């Protein structure tokens, strides 16, 4: 379920074991996929191929458990500001504008 770890692309590639552990923990807890390998085995280039295939073969049939903490990836480039351009920016004056975040995903908005 992509929503369990939507920011996986931002994970530190040098932290392969930690990343694998987090993903495997989520798969175990929310998809019911038992850890047939350790994170160290999963990230080892000499992993037993049959064990790897057995582990991965569980994913297509896995069912997401109820109340799983699904999130969408936050995409800052999908945030837009409407209305401020009409007047331009004037120092120390009130500015009316709308921030559109409909397609930006989950996340915090700091202004």
PDB file of C-alpha atoms in Angstrom:
ATOM      1  CA  UNK A   1       0.000   0.000   0.000  1.00  0.00           C
ATOM      2  CA  UNK A   2       1.821   3.107  -1.213  1.00  0.00           C
ATOM      3  CA  UNK A   3       0.111   5.285   1.396  1.00  0.00           C
ATOM      4  CA  UNK A   4       1.905   3.524   4.245  1.00  0.00           C
ATOM      5  CA  UNK A   5       5.233   5.155   3.334  1.00  0.00           C
ATOM      6  CA  UNK A   6       4.585   7.760   0.636  1.00  0.00           C
ATOM      7  CA  UNK A   7       7.893   9.535   1.214  1.00  0.00           C
ATOM      8  CA  UNK A   8      10.055   6.476   0.558  1.00  0.00           C
ATOM      9  CA  UNK A   9      11.787   8.264  -2.317  1.00  0.00           C
ATOM     10  CA  UNK A  10      13.126  10.785   0.199  1.00  0.00           C
ATOM     11  CA  UNK A  11      14.640   8.134   2.475  1.00  0.00           C
ATOM     12  CA  UNK A  12      18.425   8.195   2.816  1.00  0.00           C
ATOM     13  CA  UNK A  13      19.795   5.638   0.337  1.00  0.00           C
ATOM     14  CA  UNK A  14      22.789   5.056   2.590  1.00  0.00           C
ATOM     15  CA  UNK A  15      20.456   3.772   5.333  1.00  0.00           C
ATOM     16  CA  UNK A  16      19.357   0.635   3.463  1.00  0.00           C
ATOM     17  CA  UNK A  17      18.887  -1.562   6.532  1.00  0.00           C
ATOM     18  CA  UNK A  18      16.926   1.105   8.422  1.00  0.00           C
ATOM     19  CA  UNK A  19      14.744   1.760   5.357  1.00  0.00           C
ATOM     20  CA  UNK A  20      14.108  -1.955   4.850  1.00  0.00           C
ATOM     21  CA  UNK A  21      13.239  -2.357   8.543  1.00  0.00           C
ATOM     22  CA  UNK A  22      10.705   0.472   8.416  1.00  0.00           C
ATOM     23  CA  UNK A  23       9.075  -0.873   5.251  1.00  0.00           C
ATOM     24  CA  UNK A  24       9.022  -4.444   6.570  1.00  0.00           C
ATOM     25  CA  UNK A  25       7.566  -3.314   9.911  1.00  0.00           C
ATOM     26  CA  UNK A  26       4.766  -1.480   8.088  1.00  0.00           C
ATOM     27  CA  UNK A  27       4.090  -4.476   5.844  1.00  0.00           C
ATOM     28  CA  UNK A  28       3.959  -6.779   8.857  1.00  0.00           C
ATOM     29  CA  UNK A  29       1.742  -4.531  10.979  1.00  0.00           C
ATOM     30  CA  UNK A  30      -0.692  -3.201   8.351  1.00  0.00           C
ATOM     31  CA  UNK A  31      -0.649  -5.804   5.576  1.00  0.00           C
ATOM     32  CA  UNK A  32      -0.137  -8.906   7.711  1.00  0.00           C
ATOM     33  CA  UNK A  33       3.000  -9.911   5.793  1.00  0.00           C
ATOM     34  CA  UNK A  34       5.350 -11.745   8.158  1.00  0.00           C
ATOM     35  CA  UNK A  35       9.052 -10.981   8.025  1.00  0.00           C
ATOM     36  CA  UNK A  36      10.523 -14.065   6.393  1.00  0.00           C
ATOM     37  CA  UNK A  37      13.864 -12.291   6.067  1.00  0.00           C
ATOM     38  CA  UNK A  38      15.697  -9.810   8.245  1.00  0.00           C
ATOM     39  CA  UNK A  39      16.306  -6.278   6.922  1.00  0.00           C
ATOM     40  CA  UNK A  40      20.010  -7.169   6.759  1.00  0.00           C
ATOM     41  CA  UNK A  41      19.259 -10.197   4.566  1.00  0.00           C
ATOM     42  CA  UNK A  42      16.859  -8.222   2.376  1.00  0.00           C
ATOM     43  CA  UNK A  43      19.489  -5.570   1.617  1.00  0.00           C
ATOM     44  CA  UNK A  44      22.335  -8.044   1.064  1.00  0.00           C
ATOM     45  CA  UNK A  45      23.200  -8.574  -2.604  1.00  0.00           C
ATOM     46  CA  UNK A  46      23.758 -12.274  -1.828  1.00  0.00           C
ATOM     47  CA  UNK A  47      20.262 -12.803  -0.425  1.00  0.00           C
ATOM     48  CA  UNK A  48      18.743 -16.217  -0.993  1.00  0.00           C
ATOM     49  CA  UNK A  49      16.620 -15.670  -4.115  1.00  0.00           C
ATOM     50  CA  UNK A  50      13.953 -18.200  -3.162  1.00  0.00           C
ATOM     51  CA  UNK A  51      13.481 -16.572   0.236  1.00  0.00           C
ATOM     52  CA  UNK A  52      13.226 -13.165  -1.410  1.00  0.00           C
ATOM     53  CA  UNK A  53      10.677 -14.404  -3.963  1.00  0.00           C
ATOM     54  CA  UNK A  54       8.652 -16.099  -1.218  1.00  0.00           C
ATOM     55  CA  UNK A  55       8.592 -12.877   0.813  1.00  0.00           C
ATOM     56  CA  UNK A  56       7.678 -10.655  -2.156  1.00  0.00           C
ATOM     57  CA  UNK A  57       5.018 -13.092  -3.413  1.00  0.00           C
ATOM     58  CA  UNK A  58       2.875 -12.229  -0.381  1.00  0.00           C
ATOM     59  CA  UNK A  59       2.335  -8.601  -1.400  1.00  0.00           C
ATOM     60  CA  UNK A  60      -0.115  -8.946  -4.329  1.00  0.00           C
ATOM     61  CA  UNK A  61      -2.672 -10.789  -2.177  1.00  0.00           C
ATOM     62  CA  UNK A  62      -2.170  -8.755   0.995  1.00  0.00           C
ATOM     63  CA  UNK A  63      -5.180  -6.904   2.399  1.00  0.00           C
ATOM     64  CA  UNK A  64      -4.749  -3.561   4.101  1.00  0.00           C
ATOM     65  CA  UNK A  65      -5.945  -3.651   7.707  1.00  0.00           C
ATOM     66  CA  UNK A  66      -8.658  -1.291   8.869  1.00  0.00           C
ATOM     67  CA  UNK A  67      -7.496   2.090  10.211  1.00  0.00           C
ATOM     68  CA  UNK A  68      -4.082   1.825   8.563  1.00  0.00           C
ATOM     69  CA  UNK A  69      -2.281   5.199   8.747  1.00  0.00           C
ATOM     70  CA  UNK A  70      -2.389   6.009   5.031  1.00  0.00           C
ATOM     71  CA  UNK A  71      -0.907   9.305   3.909  1.00  0.00           C
ATOM     72  CA  UNK A  72      -0.400  10.938   0.571  1.00  0.00           C
ATOM     73  CA  UNK A  73       2.949  12.327  -0.398  1.00  0.00           C
ATOM     74  CA  UNK A  74       3.261  16.036   0.255  1.00  0.00           C
ATOM     75  CA  UNK A  75       4.054  17.919  -2.977  1.00  0.00           C
ATOM     76  CA  UNK A  76       5.035  21.496  -2.270  1.00  0.00           C
ATOM     77  CA  UNK A  77       5.114  22.277  -5.985  1.00  0.00           C
ATOM     78  CA  UNK A  78       1.341  21.718  -6.072  1.00  0.00           C
ATOM     79  CA  UNK A  79       0.619  24.558  -3.648  1.00  0.00           C
ATOM     80  CA  UNK A  80      -0.641  27.730  -5.269  1.00  0.00           C
ATOM     81  CA  UNK A  81      -1.336  31.286  -4.119  1.00  0.00           C
ATOM     82  CA  UNK A  82      -4.209  33.170  -5.724  1.00  0.00           C
ATOM     83  CA  UNK A  83      -5.151  36.817  -5.359  1.00  0.00           C
ATOM     84  CA  UNK A  84      -1.956  38.506  -4.258  1.00  0.00           C
ATOM     85  CA  UNK A  85      -0.812  39.306  -7.799  1.00  0.00           C
ATOM     86  CA  UNK A  86      -3.807  41.566  -8.470  1.00  0.00           C
ATOM     87  CA  UNK A  87      -2.559  44.324  -6.135  1.00  0.00           C
ATOM     88  CA  UNK A  88       1.090  43.499  -6.035  1.00  0.00           C
ATOM     89  CA  UNK A  89       3.138  43.446  -2.878  1.00  0.00           C
ATOM     90  CA  UNK A  90       3.078  46.559  -0.728  1.00  0.00           C
ATOM     91  CA  UNK A  91       5.269  46.600   2.392  1.00  0.00           C
ATOM     92  CA  UNK A  92       3.404  46.583   5.730  1.00  0.00           C
ATOM     93  CA  UNK A  93      -0.017  46.473   4.102  1.00  0.00           C
ATOM     94  CA  UNK A  94      -2.719  43.859   4.460  1.00  0.00           C
ATOM     95  CA  UNK A  95      -2.786  41.319   1.674  1.00  0.00           C
ATOM     96  CA  UNK A  96      -5.774  39.123   0.861  1.00  0.00           C
ATOM     97  CA  UNK A  97      -4.960  35.842  -0.844  1.00  0.00           C
ATOM     98  CA  UNK A  98      -5.953  32.203  -1.012  1.00  0.00           C
ATOM     99  CA  UNK A  99      -3.606  29.271  -0.679  1.00  0.00           C
ATOM    100  CA  UNK A 100      -4.722  26.307  -2.748  1.00  0.00           C
ATOM    101  CA  UNK A 101      -3.510  22.960  -1.414  1.00  0.00           C
ATOM    102  CA  UNK A 102      -6.102  20.580  -2.832  1.00  0.00           C
ATOM    103  CA  UNK A 103      -3.588  18.448  -4.764  1.00  0.00           C
ATOM    104  CA  UNK A 104      -0.598  18.941  -2.462  1.00  0.00           C
ATOM    105  CA  UNK A 105      -1.136  15.864  -0.293  1.00  0.00           C
ATOM    106  CA  UNK A 106      -0.877  15.671   3.473  1.00  0.00           C
ATOM    107  CA  UNK A 107       1.465  17.925   5.390  1.00  0.00           C
ATOM    108  CA  UNK A 108       1.774  21.084   7.420  1.00  0.00           C
ATOM    109  CA  UNK A 109       1.382  24.551   5.967  1.00  0.00           C
ATOM    110  CA  UNK A 110       3.474  27.259   7.567  1.00  0.00           C
ATOM    111  CA  UNK A 111       2.887  30.873   6.546  1.00  0.00           C
TER     112      UNK A 111
END
